[in-house]
Amino acid sequence: MAKKKAAKKAVKKAAKKKATKKKAVKKKATKKKAVKKKAVKKKKKATKKKAAKKKTAKKKVAKKKVAKKKAAKKKTAKKKKKKK
């Protein structure tokens, strides 16, 4: 509320001053937006990294599973050969 009153006073004092003030306020707002965007970008990057880590972990698990399957196949192949 105090800001609004101050703005009204500025209007009464001088239109030019108000215009420059508005520009300054706008600049601050855009700066804040930029900061927010950066924060969002950082967050997104972090989530992307996490997702990537999860993916690699899944890949590792999948590789292990494949390795186990291959090992199992080898064992069964050996058994078959022995039977013959």
mmCIF file of C-alpha atoms in Angstrom:
data_model
loop_
_atom_site.group_PDB
_atom_site.id
_atom_site.type_symbol
_atom_site.label_atom_id
_atom_site.label_comp_id
_atom_site.label_asym_id
_atom_site.label_seq_id
_atom_site.Cartn_x
_atom_site.Cartn_y
_atom_site.Cartn_z
ATOM 1 C CA MET A 1 0.000 0.000 0.000
ATOM 2 C CA ALA A 2 2.796 2.415 0.863
ATOM 3 C CA LYS A 3 4.252 1.886 -2.581
ATOM 4 C CA LYS A 4 0.952 2.831 -4.218
ATOM 5 C CA LYS A 5 0.768 6.043 -2.162
ATOM 6 C CA ALA A 6 4.337 6.878 -3.103
ATOM 7 C CA ALA A 7 3.492 6.303 -6.740
ATOM 8 C CA LYS A 8 0.506 8.660 -6.479
ATOM 9 C CA LYS A 9 2.750 11.319 -4.954
ATOM 10 C CA ALA A 10 5.217 10.827 -7.785
ATOM 11 C CA VAL A 11 2.411 11.394 -10.275
ATOM 12 C CA LYS A 12 1.546 14.683 -8.574
ATOM 13 C CA LYS A 13 5.196 15.764 -8.437
ATOM 14 C CA ALA A 14 6.181 15.145 -12.042
ATOM 15 C CA ALA A 15 5.062 12.987 -14.930
ATOM 16 C CA LYS A 16 8.637 12.618 -16.127
ATOM 17 C CA LYS A 17 9.862 11.326 -12.780
ATOM 18 C CA LYS A 18 7.066 8.794 -12.752
ATOM 19 C CA ALA A 19 8.032 7.579 -16.206
ATOM 20 C CA THR A 20 11.642 7.055 -15.162
ATOM 21 C CA LYS A 21 10.523 5.380 -11.961
ATOM 22 C CA LYS A 22 8.310 3.005 -13.903
ATOM 23 C CA LYS A 23 11.213 2.113 -16.147
ATOM 24 C CA ALA A 24 13.344 1.366 -13.107
ATOM 25 C CA VAL A 25 10.597 -0.770 -11.616
ATOM 26 C CA LYS A 26 10.198 -2.579 -14.921
ATOM 27 C CA LYS A 27 13.923 -3.246 -15.046
ATOM 28 C CA LYS A 28 13.770 -4.704 -11.559
ATOM 29 C CA ALA A 29 10.861 -6.890 -12.564
ATOM 30 C CA THR A 30 12.676 -8.167 -15.633
ATOM 31 C CA LYS A 31 15.741 -8.829 -13.513
ATOM 32 C CA LYS A 32 13.646 -10.843 -11.109
ATOM 33 C CA LYS A 33 12.174 -12.764 -14.030
ATOM 34 C CA ALA A 34 15.651 -13.478 -15.337
ATOM 35 C CA VAL A 35 16.731 -14.719 -11.931
ATOM 36 C CA LYS A 36 13.639 -16.909 -11.751
ATOM 37 C CA LYS A 37 14.322 -18.285 -15.219
ATOM 38 C CA LYS A 38 17.872 -19.123 -14.185
ATOM 39 C CA ALA A 39 16.588 -20.899 -11.106
ATOM 40 C CA VAL A 40 14.102 -22.836 -13.209
ATOM 41 C CA LYS A 41 16.841 -23.739 -15.674
ATOM 42 C CA LYS A 42 19.038 -24.958 -12.837
ATOM 43 C CA LYS A 43 16.191 -27.046 -11.492
ATOM 44 C CA LYS A 44 15.479 -28.495 -14.913
ATOM 45 C CA LYS A 45 19.140 -29.325 -15.360
ATOM 46 C CA ALA A 46 19.173 -31.024 -11.988
ATOM 47 C CA THR A 47 16.110 -33.087 -12.846
ATOM 48 C CA LYS A 48 17.606 -33.938 -16.216
ATOM 49 C CA LYS A 49 20.775 -35.098 -14.508
ATOM 50 C CA LYS A 50 18.741 -37.167 -12.085
ATOM 51 C CA ALA A 51 16.774 -38.681 -14.939
ATOM 52 C CA ALA A 52 19.985 -39.427 -16.789
ATOM 53 C CA LYS A 53 21.429 -41.068 -13.690
ATOM 54 C CA LYS A 54 18.298 -43.155 -13.322
ATOM 55 C CA LYS A 55 18.503 -44.153 -16.975
ATOM 56 C CA THR A 56 22.131 -45.200 -16.666
ATOM 57 C CA ALA A 57 21.280 -47.123 -13.534
ATOM 58 C CA LYS A 58 18.487 -48.894 -15.396
ATOM 59 C CA LYS A 59 20.848 -49.621 -18.265
ATOM 60 C CA LYS A 60 23.359 -51.090 -15.849
ATOM 61 C CA VAL A 61 20.685 -53.285 -14.322
ATOM 62 C CA ALA A 62 19.543 -54.340 -17.781
ATOM 63 C CA LYS A 63 23.121 -55.179 -18.742
ATOM 64 C CA LYS A 64 23.482 -57.265 -15.593
ATOM 65 C CA LYS A 65 20.276 -59.101 -16.421
ATOM 66 C CA VAL A 66 21.462 -59.756 -19.959
ATOM 67 C CA ALA A 67 24.788 -60.976 -18.626
ATOM 68 C CA LYS A 68 22.974 -63.319 -16.252
ATOM 69 C CA LYS A 69 20.809 -64.640 -19.067
ATOM 70 C CA LYS A 70 23.861 -65.241 -21.225
ATOM 71 C CA ALA A 71 25.585 -67.011 -18.370
ATOM 72 C CA ALA A 72 22.502 -69.139 -17.825
ATOM 73 C CA LYS A 73 22.405 -70.006 -21.529
ATOM 74 C CA LYS A 74 26.047 -71.020 -21.432
ATOM 75 C CA LYS A 75 25.378 -73.269 -18.464
ATOM 76 C CA THR A 76 22.431 -74.932 -20.185
ATOM 77 C CA ALA A 77 24.501 -75.361 -23.328
ATOM 78 C CA LYS A 78 27.206 -77.088 -21.308
ATOM 79 C CA LYS A 79 24.632 -79.362 -19.713
ATOM 80 C CA LYS A 80 23.243 -80.311 -23.112
ATOM 81 C CA LYS A 81 26.705 -81.126 -24.395
ATOM 82 C CA LYS A 82 27.394 -83.304 -21.375
ATOM 83 C CA LYS A 83 24.169 -85.225 -21.928
ATOM 84 C CA LYS A 84 25.181 -85.977 -25.502
#
